[in-house]
Coordinates of C-alpha atoms in Angstrom, one line a residue:
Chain A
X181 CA 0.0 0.0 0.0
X182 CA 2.5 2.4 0.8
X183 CA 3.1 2.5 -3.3
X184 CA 0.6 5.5 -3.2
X185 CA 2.9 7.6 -1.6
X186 CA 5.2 7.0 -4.5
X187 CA 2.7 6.6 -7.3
X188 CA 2.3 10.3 -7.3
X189 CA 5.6 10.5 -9.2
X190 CA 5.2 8.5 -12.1
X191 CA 1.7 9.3 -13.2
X192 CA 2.7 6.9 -16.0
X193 CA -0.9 6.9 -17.8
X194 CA -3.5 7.5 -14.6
X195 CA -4.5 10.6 -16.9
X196 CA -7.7 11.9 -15.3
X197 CA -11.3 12.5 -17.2
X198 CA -10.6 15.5 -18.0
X199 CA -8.0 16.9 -20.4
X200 CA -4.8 18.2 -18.7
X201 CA -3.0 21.5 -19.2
X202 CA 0.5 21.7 -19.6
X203 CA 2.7 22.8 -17.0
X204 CA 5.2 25.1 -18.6
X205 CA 7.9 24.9 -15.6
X206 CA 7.5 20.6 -15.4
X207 CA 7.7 20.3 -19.0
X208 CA 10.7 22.7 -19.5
X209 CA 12.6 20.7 -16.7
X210 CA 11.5 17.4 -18.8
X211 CA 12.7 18.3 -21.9
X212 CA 15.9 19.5 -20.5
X213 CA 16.4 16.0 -18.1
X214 CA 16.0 14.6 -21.7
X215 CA 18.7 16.4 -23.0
X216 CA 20.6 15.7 -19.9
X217 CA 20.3 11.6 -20.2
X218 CA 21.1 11.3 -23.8
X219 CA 24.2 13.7 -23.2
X220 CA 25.1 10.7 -20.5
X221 CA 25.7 8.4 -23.8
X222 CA 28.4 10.0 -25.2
X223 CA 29.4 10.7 -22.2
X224 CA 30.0 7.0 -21.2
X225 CA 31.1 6.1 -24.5
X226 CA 34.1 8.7 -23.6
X227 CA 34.6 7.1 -20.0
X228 CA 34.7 3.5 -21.7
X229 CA 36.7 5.1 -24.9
X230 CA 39.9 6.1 -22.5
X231 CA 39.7 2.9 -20.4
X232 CA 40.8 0.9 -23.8
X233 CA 43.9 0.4 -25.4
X234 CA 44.4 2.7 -28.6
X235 CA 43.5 0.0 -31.3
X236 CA 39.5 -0.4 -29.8
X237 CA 38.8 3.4 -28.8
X238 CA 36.5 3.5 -31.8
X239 CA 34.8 -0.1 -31.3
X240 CA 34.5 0.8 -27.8
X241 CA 32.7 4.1 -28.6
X242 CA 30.6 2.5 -31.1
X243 CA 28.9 0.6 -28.8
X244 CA 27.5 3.1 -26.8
X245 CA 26.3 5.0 -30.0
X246 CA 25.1 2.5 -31.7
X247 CA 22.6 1.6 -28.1
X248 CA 21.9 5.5 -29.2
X249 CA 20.7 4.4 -32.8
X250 CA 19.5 0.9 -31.8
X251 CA 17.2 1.0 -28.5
X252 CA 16.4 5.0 -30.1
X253 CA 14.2 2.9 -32.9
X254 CA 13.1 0.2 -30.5
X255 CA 11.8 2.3 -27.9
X256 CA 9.3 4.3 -30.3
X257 CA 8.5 1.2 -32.2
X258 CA 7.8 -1.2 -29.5
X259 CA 9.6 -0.6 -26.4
X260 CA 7.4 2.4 -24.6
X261 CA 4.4 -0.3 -25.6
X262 CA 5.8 -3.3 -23.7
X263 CA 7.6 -0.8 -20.8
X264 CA 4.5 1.3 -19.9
X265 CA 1.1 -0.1 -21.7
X266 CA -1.0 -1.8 -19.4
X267 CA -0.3 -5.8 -18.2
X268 CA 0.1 -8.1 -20.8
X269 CA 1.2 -11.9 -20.8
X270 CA 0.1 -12.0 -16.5
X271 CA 2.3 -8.8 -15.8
X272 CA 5.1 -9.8 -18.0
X273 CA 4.9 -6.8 -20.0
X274 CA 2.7 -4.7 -20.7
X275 CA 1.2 -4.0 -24.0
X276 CA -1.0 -0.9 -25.5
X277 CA -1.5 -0.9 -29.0
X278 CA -1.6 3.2 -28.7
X279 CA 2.4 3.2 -27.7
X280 CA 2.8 0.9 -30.7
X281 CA 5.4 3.6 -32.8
X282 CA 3.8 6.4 -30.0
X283 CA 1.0 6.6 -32.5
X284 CA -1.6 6.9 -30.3
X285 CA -0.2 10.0 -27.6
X286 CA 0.1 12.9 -30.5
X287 CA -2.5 14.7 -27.8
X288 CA -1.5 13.0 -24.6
X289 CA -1.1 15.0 -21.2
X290 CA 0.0 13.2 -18.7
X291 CA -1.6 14.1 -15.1
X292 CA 1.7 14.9 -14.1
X293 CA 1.0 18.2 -16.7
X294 CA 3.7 17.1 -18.9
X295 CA 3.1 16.1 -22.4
X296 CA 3.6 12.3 -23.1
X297 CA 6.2 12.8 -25.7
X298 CA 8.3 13.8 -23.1
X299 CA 8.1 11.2 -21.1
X300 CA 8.3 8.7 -23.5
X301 CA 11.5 10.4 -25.0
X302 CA 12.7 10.9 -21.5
X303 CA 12.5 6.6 -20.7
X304 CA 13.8 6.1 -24.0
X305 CA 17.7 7.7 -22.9
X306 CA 17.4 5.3 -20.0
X307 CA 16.5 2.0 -22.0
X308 CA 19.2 3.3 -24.7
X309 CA 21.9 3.9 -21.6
X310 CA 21.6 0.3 -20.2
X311 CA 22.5 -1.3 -22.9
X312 CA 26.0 0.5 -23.4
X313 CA 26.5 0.4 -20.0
X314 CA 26.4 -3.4 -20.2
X315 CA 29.4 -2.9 -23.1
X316 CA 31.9 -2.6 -21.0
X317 CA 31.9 -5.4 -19.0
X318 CA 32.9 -7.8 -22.4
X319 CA 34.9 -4.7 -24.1
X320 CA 37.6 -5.0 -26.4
X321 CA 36.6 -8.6 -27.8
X322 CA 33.0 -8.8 -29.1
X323 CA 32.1 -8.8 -32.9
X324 CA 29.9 -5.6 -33.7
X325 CA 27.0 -7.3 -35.3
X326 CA 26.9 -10.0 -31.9
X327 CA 26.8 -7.2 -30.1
X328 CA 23.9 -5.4 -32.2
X329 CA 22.0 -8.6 -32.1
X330 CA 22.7 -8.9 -28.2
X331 CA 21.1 -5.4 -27.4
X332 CA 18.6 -5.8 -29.4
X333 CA 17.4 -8.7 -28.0
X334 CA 18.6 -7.6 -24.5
X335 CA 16.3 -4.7 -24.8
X336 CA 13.3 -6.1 -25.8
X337 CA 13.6 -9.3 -23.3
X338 CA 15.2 -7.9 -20.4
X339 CA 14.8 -4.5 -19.9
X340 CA 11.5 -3.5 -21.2
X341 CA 9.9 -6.2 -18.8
X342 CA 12.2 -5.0 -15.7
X343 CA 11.0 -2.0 -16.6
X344 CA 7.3 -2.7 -16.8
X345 CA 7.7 -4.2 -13.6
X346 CA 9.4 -1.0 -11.4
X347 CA 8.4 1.6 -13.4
X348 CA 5.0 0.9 -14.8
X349 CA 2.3 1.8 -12.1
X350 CA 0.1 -1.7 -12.5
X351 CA 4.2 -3.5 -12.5
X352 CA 3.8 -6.2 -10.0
X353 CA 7.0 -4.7 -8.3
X354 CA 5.6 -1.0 -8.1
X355 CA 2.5 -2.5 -6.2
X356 CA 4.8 -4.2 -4.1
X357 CA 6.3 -0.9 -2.9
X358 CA 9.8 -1.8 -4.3
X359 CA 11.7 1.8 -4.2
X360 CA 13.7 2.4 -7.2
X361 CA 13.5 6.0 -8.3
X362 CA 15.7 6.3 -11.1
X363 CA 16.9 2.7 -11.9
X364 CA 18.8 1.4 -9.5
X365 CA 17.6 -2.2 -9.9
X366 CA 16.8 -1.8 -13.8
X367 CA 19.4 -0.1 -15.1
X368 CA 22.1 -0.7 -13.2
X369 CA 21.9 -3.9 -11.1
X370 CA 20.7 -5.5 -14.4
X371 CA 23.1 -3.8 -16.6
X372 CA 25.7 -4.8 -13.8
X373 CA 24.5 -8.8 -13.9
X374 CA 24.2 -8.9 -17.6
X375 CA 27.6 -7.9 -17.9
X376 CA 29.3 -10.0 -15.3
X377 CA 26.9 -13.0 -16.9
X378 CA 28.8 -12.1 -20.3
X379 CA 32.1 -11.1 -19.0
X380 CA 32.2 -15.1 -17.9
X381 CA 30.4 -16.9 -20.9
X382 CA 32.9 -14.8 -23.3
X383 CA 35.8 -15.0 -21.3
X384 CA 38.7 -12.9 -20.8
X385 CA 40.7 -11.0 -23.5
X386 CA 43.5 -12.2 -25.0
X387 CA 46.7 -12.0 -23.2
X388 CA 44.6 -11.2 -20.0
X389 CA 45.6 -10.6 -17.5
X390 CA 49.1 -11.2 -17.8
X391 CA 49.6 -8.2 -20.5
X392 CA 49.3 -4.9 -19.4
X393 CA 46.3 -3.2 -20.9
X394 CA 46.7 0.5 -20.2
X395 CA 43.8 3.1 -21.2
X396 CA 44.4 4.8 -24.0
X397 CA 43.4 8.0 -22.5
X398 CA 42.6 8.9 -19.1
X399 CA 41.6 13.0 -19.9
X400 CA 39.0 11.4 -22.2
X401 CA 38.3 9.0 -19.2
X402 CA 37.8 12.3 -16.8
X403 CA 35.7 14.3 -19.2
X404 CA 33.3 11.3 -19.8
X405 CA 32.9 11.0 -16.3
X406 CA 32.2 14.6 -16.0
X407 CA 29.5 14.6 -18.5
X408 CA 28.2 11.5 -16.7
X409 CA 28.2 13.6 -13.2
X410 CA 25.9 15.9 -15.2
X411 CA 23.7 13.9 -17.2
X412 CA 22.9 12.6 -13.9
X413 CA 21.0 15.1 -12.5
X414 CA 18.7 14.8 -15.4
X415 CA 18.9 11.1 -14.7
X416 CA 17.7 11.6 -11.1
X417 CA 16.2 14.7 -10.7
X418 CA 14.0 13.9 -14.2
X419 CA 12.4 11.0 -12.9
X420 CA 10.4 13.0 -10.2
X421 CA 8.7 13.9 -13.2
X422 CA 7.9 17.1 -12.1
X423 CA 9.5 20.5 -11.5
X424 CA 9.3 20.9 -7.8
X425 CA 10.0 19.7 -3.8
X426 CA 11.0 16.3 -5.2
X427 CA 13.1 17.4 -7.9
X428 CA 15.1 19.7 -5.8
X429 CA 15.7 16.6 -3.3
X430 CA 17.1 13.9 -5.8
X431 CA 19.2 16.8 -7.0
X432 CA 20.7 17.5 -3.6
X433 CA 21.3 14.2 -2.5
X434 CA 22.7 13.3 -6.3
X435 CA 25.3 16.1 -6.1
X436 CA 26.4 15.0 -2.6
X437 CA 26.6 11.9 -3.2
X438 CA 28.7 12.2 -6.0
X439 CA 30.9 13.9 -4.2
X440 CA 31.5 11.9 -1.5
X441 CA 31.9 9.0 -3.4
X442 CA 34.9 10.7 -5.5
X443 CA 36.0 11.7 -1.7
X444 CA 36.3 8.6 -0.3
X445 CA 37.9 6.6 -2.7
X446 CA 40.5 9.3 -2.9
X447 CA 40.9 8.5 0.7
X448 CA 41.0 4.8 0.7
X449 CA 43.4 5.5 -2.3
X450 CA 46.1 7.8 -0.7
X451 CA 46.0 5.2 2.2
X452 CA 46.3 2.2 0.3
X453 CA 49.1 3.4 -2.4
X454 CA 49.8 6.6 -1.1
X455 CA 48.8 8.3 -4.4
X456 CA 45.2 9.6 -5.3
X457 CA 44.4 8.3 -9.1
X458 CA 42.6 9.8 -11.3
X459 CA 41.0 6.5 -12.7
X460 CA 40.2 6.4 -8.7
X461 CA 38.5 9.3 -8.2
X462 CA 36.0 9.1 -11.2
X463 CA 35.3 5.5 -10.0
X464 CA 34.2 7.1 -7.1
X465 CA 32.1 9.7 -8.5
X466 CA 30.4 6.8 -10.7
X467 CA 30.3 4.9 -7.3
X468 CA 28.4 7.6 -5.1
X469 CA 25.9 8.6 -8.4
X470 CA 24.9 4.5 -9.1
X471 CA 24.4 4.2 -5.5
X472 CA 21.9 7.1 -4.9
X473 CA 19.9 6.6 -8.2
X474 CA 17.1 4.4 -6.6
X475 CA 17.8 6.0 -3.4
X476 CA 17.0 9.3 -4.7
X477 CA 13.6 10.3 -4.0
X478 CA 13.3 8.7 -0.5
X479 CA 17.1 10.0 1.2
X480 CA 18.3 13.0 3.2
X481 CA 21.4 14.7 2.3
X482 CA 23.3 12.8 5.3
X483 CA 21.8 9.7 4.6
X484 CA 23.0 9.8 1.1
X485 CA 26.4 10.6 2.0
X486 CA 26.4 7.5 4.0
X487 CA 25.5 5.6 1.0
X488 CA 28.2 6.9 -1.2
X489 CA 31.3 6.6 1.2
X490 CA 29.8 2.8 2.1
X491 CA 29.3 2.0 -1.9
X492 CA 33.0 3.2 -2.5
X493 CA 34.3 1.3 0.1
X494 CA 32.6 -2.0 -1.1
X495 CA 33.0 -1.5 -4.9
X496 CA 36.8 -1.0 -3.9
X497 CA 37.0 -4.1 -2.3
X498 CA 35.0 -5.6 -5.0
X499 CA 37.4 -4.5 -7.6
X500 CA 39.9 -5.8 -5.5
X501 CA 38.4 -9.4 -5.5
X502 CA 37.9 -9.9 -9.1
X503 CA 41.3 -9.0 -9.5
X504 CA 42.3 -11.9 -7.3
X505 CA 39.5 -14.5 -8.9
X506 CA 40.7 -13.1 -12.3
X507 CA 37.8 -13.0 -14.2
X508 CA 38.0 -10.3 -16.9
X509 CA 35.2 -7.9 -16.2
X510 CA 36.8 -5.5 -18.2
X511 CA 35.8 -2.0 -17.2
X512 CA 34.0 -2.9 -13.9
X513 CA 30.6 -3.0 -14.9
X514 CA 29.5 -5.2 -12.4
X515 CA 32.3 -4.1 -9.7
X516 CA 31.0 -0.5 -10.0
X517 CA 27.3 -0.5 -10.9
X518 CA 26.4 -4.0 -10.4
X519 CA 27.7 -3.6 -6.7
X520 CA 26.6 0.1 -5.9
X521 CA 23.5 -0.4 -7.5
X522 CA 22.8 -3.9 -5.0
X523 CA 23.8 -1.8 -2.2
X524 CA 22.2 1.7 -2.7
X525 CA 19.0 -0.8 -3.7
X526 CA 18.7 -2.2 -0.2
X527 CA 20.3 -0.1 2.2
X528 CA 18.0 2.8 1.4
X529 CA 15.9 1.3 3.7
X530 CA 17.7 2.6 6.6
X531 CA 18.0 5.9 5.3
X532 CA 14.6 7.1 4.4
X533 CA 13.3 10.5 5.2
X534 CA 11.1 10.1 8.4
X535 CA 7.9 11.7 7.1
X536 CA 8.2 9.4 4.2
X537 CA 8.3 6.4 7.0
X538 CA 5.3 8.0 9.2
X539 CA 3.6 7.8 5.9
X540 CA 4.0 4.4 5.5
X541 CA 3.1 3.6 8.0
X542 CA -0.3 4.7 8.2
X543 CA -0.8 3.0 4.9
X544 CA 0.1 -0.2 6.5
X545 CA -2.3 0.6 9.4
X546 CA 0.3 1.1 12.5
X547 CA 3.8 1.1 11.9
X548 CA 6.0 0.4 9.6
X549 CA 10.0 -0.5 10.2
X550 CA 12.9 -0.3 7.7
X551 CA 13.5 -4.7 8.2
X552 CA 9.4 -4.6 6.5
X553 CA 10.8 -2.2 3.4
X554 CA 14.5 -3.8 3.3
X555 CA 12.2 -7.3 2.7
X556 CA 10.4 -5.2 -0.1
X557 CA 13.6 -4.0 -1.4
X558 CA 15.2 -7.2 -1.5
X559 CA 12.3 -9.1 -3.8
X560 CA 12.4 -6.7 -5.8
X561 CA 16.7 -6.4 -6.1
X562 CA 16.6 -10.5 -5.9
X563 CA 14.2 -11.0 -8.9
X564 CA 16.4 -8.6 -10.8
X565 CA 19.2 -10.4 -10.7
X566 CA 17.8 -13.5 -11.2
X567 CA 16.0 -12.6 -14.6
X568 CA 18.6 -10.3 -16.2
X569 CA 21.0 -12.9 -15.2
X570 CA 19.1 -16.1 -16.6
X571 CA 17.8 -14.6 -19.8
X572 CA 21.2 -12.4 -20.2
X573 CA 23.3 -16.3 -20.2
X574 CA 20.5 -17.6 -22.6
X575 CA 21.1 -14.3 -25.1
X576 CA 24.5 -14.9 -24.8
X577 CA 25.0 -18.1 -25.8
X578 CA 22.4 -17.6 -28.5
X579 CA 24.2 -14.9 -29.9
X580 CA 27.5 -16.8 -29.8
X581 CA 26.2 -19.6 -31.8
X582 CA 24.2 -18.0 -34.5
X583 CA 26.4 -14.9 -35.6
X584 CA 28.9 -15.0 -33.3
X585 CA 29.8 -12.8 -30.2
X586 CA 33.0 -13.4 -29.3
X587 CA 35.7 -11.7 -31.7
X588 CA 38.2 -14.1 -33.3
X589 CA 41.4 -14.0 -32.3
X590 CA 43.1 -12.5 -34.8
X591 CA 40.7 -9.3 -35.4
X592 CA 41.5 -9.0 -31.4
X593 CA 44.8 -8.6 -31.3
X594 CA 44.9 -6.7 -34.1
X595 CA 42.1 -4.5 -32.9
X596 CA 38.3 -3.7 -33.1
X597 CA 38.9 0.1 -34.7
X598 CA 40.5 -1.4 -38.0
X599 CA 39.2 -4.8 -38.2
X600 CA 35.8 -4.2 -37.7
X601 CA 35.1 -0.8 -38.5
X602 CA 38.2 0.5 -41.1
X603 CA 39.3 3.2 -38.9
X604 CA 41.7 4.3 -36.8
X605 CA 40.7 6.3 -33.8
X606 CA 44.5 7.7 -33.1
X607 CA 45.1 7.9 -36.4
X608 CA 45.6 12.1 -36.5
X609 CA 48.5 11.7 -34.0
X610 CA 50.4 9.9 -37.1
X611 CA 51.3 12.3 -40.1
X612 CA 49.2 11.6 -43.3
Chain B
X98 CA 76.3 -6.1 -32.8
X99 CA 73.9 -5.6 -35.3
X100 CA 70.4 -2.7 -34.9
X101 CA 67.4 -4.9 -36.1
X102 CA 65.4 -1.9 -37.6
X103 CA 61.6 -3.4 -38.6
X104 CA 58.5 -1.4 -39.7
X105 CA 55.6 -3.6 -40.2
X106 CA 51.5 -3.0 -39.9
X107 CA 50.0 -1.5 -36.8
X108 CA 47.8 -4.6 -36.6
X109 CA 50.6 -7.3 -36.3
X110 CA 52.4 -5.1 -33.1
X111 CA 50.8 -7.6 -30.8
X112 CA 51.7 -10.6 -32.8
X113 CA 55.3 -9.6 -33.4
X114 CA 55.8 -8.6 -29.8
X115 CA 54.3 -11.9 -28.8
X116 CA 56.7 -14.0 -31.4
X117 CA 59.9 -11.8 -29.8
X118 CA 59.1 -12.8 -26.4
X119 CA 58.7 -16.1 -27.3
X120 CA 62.3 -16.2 -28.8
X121 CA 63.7 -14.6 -25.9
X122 CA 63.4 -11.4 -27.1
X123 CA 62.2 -8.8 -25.2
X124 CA 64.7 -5.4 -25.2
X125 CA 63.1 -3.4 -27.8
X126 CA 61.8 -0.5 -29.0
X127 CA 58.4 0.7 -30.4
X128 CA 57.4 3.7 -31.8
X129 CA 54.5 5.2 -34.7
X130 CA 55.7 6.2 -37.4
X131 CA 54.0 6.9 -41.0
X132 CA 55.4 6.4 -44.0
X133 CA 55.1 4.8 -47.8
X134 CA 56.0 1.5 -49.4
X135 CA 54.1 0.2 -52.5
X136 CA 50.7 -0.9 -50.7
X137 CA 47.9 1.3 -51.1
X138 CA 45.9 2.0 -47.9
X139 CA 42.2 2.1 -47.6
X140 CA 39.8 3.6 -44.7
X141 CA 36.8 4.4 -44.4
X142 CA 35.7 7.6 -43.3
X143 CA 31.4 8.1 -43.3
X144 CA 31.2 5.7 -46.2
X145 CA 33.8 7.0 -48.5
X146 CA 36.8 5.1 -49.2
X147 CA 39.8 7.2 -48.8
X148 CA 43.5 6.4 -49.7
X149 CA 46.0 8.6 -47.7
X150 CA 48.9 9.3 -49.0
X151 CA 51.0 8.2 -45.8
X152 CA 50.1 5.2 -43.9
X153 CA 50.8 4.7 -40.3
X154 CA 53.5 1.9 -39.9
X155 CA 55.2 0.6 -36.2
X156 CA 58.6 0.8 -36.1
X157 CA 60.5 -1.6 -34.0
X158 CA 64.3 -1.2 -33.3
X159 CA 66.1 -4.2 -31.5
X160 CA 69.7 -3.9 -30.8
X161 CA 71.4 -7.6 -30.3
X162 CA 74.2 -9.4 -30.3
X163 CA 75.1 -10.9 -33.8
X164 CA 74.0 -14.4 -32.6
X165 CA 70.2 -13.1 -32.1
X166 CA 70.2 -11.7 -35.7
X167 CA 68.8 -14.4 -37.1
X168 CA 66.4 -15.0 -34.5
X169 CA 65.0 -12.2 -34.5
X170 CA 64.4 -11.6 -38.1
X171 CA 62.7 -14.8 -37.8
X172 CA 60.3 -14.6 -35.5
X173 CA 59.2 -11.0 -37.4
X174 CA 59.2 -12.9 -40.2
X175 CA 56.7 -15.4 -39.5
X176 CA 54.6 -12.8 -37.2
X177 CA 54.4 -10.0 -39.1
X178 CA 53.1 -11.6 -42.6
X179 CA 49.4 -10.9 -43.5
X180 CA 47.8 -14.4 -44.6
X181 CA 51.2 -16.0 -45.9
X182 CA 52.3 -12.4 -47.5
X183 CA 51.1 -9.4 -48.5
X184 CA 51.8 -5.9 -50.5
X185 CA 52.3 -3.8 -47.1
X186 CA 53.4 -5.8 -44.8
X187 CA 56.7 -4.3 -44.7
X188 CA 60.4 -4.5 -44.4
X189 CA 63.4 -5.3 -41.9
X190 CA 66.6 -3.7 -42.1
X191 CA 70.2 -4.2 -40.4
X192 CA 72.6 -2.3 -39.7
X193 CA 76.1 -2.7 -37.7
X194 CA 76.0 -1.2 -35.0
X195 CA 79.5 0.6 -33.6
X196 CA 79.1 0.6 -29.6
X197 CA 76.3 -0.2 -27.3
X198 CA 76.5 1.8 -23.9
X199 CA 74.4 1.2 -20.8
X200 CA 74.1 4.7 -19.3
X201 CA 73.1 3.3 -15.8
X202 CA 76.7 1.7 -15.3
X203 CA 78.8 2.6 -18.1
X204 CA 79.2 -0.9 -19.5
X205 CA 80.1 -1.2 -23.0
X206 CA 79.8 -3.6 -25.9
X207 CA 78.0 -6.6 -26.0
X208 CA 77.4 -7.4 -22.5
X209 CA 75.3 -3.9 -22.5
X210 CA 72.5 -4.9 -24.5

């Protein structure tokens, strides 16, 4: 019951009776959010661009933009249908033959007073993100057209139905009362488990990890993240879906949490090595802003600083132990948002707002304790894992024996730029 | 002493590097360089094929002791060919080479490399 409290920010399609004005300020904060999220693309592909070694800089980008060209003609055709049209299949999806290529929402106000273009465009930079985000758990040895085929199926099967479920306000997860504000669970757990699910089908790269593989550029690495750091206040702050008290929150507690994140694993950094890294402290940033995504709507500013030092810590340590088990997750997709994701998913519970608890519990008729939501939160994280894991290994393998996913050895070493695509990303630095 | 100069395609680095190591070869040097032989490169840059006049090559210099020539020149041999051979694939030249001087302890000859 306590979903009510909650359903008042994604008014997906409870439009009332009567037609429903625009709200100038809500839409103008939507359309910008939008901008914001799709700016986080590019944005990635330049974090995952520098982590690489010169010869896949332009495969590596790719994949992010091609998510961008991808899941951007997925959503409108079928993906906003099967994400937020009413249950179909028992609550498996949902289906409205209106969303079918947004035909039907040419007039649409939503009763949050924002046109339904918006939103729809606005979920579409989130199902496009997940998808690249996945990419860099198996980067640097996957055949472009496996991967094509992997998102495309990945998006349809996995994340439009994860979505449906959190997002979508008949999702059998939203009437649970499963917090997850701006994709903790959906977009990053998932993207997290997918990866790591792929990172071991595929296995490691060649040569790994007994050659060095250094980044081919860490300033392109620091300016991703910063564009990230940005994005994300569209990310979080857009999914109040409004232009208000709630936005203003999931900024704050975005912006701190970011930087407490980069704080703290500066400081386990300079006590560990001595040195603070610059790779370290935009893990950190990433660290604090994956942690606080489904956390965002429901935290204080203290609270969310407690979950950003706690999810550097732990993704630290995480990092730390795949290095050890030597399984080739190659840009810490799972380490980073797979981990801070699980963590900022469940131990919200212990850090939500008081009057949001009081409400609670006078839905649930007396009193309700953050044990009773952290059992909410964990169906909800548990089932996550278990369905974008499952169907992630099936995709995978069924990619890998139709057109192939795993790159052949020899296009590998000599790199994805030139033998898949017939360029060279470095190429200016040599005189032609 | 003999300098082992090589310039062979940016592709095969990883290959040749691999083959060098594996003959117990591992003092060398690798830089980018560009320059022109008789293959004609292709990219592609939004759709349109594009033949620069300079192509980017790796250049690999290995200093060694007269008995690692051949070795050497080997292992690049059999690394650094395209499919069995191919226009591009590029060439390895050797030169004498007059002294050989370890700056950390002065050593000379030989035993420095």
């Amino acid at each position: 019951m306590i979903f009510l409290a909650f359903a008042a920010l994604f008014p997906v399609y409870a439009q009332s009776p009567a037609p429903c004005a625009v709200d100038s300020g809500a839409t103008a904060w939507m359309l910008t959010s939008t901008a914001f999220v799709l700016l986080m693309i590019p944005g990635l592909a330049m974090f995952y661009g520098g982590l690489v070694r010169t010869k896949n800089v332009l495969g590596t980008m790719m994949h992010s933009f091609a998510a961008m060209a991808i899941v951007g003609v997925l959503w409108v055709v079928c993906g906003y249908a099967m994400s937020f049209g009413p249950n179909t299949l028992g609550g498996w999806i949902g289906w409205k033959k209106e969303y079918f290529f947004l035909s039907g929402i040419d007039t649409t106000i939503l009763s949050a007073h924002v046109p339904e273009y918006v939103f729809a465009m606005f979920q579409g930079k989130f199902a496009m993100i997940t998808p690249a985000l996945i990419a860099g758990a198996f980067a640097e040895r996957v055949s472009f057209r496996g991967y094509c085929l992997f998102i495309t199926l990945w998006s349809l099967l996995v994340y439009n139905p994860l979505c449906h479920w959190v997002w979508a306000s008949d999702g059998f997860l939203f009437k649970l009362g499963t917090i997850d504000f701006a994709g903790g669970t959906v977009v990053h757990i998932a993207a997290g488990v997918s990866g790591l699910t792929a990172a071991l089908y595929l296995g490691a790269r060649r040569g790994y990890p007994k050659t060095a593989m250094n980044p081919s550029n860490l300033v392109m690495t620091l300016m991703g993240a910063g564009l990230l750091w940005v994005g994300w206040f569209g990310f979080n702050a857009g999914s109040s879906v409004s232009s208000g008290l709630d936005t203003a929150r999931a900024l704050a507690v975005t912006q701190v949490a970011a930087a407490t994140g980069a704080a703290m694993w500066m400081v386990i950094e300079a006590l560990q090595h001595n040195k603070a890294t610059s790779l370290g402290i935009v893990s950190g940033i990433l660290a604090g802003l994956v942690v606080i995504t489904p956390a965002a709507g429901v935290v204080q500013p203290a609270g969310a600083m407690a979950l950003a030092a706690v999810a550097s810590l732990v993704c630290y340590a995480s990092i730390q132990i795949k290095n050890r088990m030597g399984y080739d997750d190659s840009l810490d997709v799972f380490g980073i948002h797979g981990v801070a994701g699980l963590l900022g998913a469940l131990f919200l519970s212990f850090f939500i707002r008081p009057a949001w608890m009081a409400e609670a519990a006078d839905k649930a008729g007396g009193s309700w304790t953050a044990w009773q939501q952290l059992a909410v939160q964990s169906a909800g994280v548990g089932l996550t894992i278990l369905y974008s894991g499952l169907l992630s290994l099936g995709l995978v393998v069924l990619v890998e024996k139709t057109v192939g996913f795993r790159l052949e050895s020899k296009l590998e070493s000599a790199g994805m730029d030139s033998s898949l695509h017939g360029e060279q990303g470095y190429g200016l630095i040599n005189l032609s | 002493m003999k300098l082992v100069t090589a310039i062979i395609q940016p592709d095969k680095l990883d290959d040749v590097r691999e083959a060098l190591i594996a003959a117990e070869i591992t003092r060398i040097t690798v830089s980018r360089v560009s320059g022109h032989g008789r293959s004609v490169n292709q990219d592609l840059y939004r759709g349109q094929v594009v033949a620069p006049n300079l192509l980017p090559k790796v250049r690999l210099d290995i200093a060694c002791n007269d008995a690692f020539v051949e070795i050497a020149v080997e292992a690049i041999l059999q690394a650094a060919r395209h499919n069995g051979g191919r226009i591009g694939d590029g060439k390895i030249f050797i030169t004498h080479l007059e002294e050989c001087i370890r700056i950390r302890t002065g050593e000379r000859g030989g035993d420095a490399i």
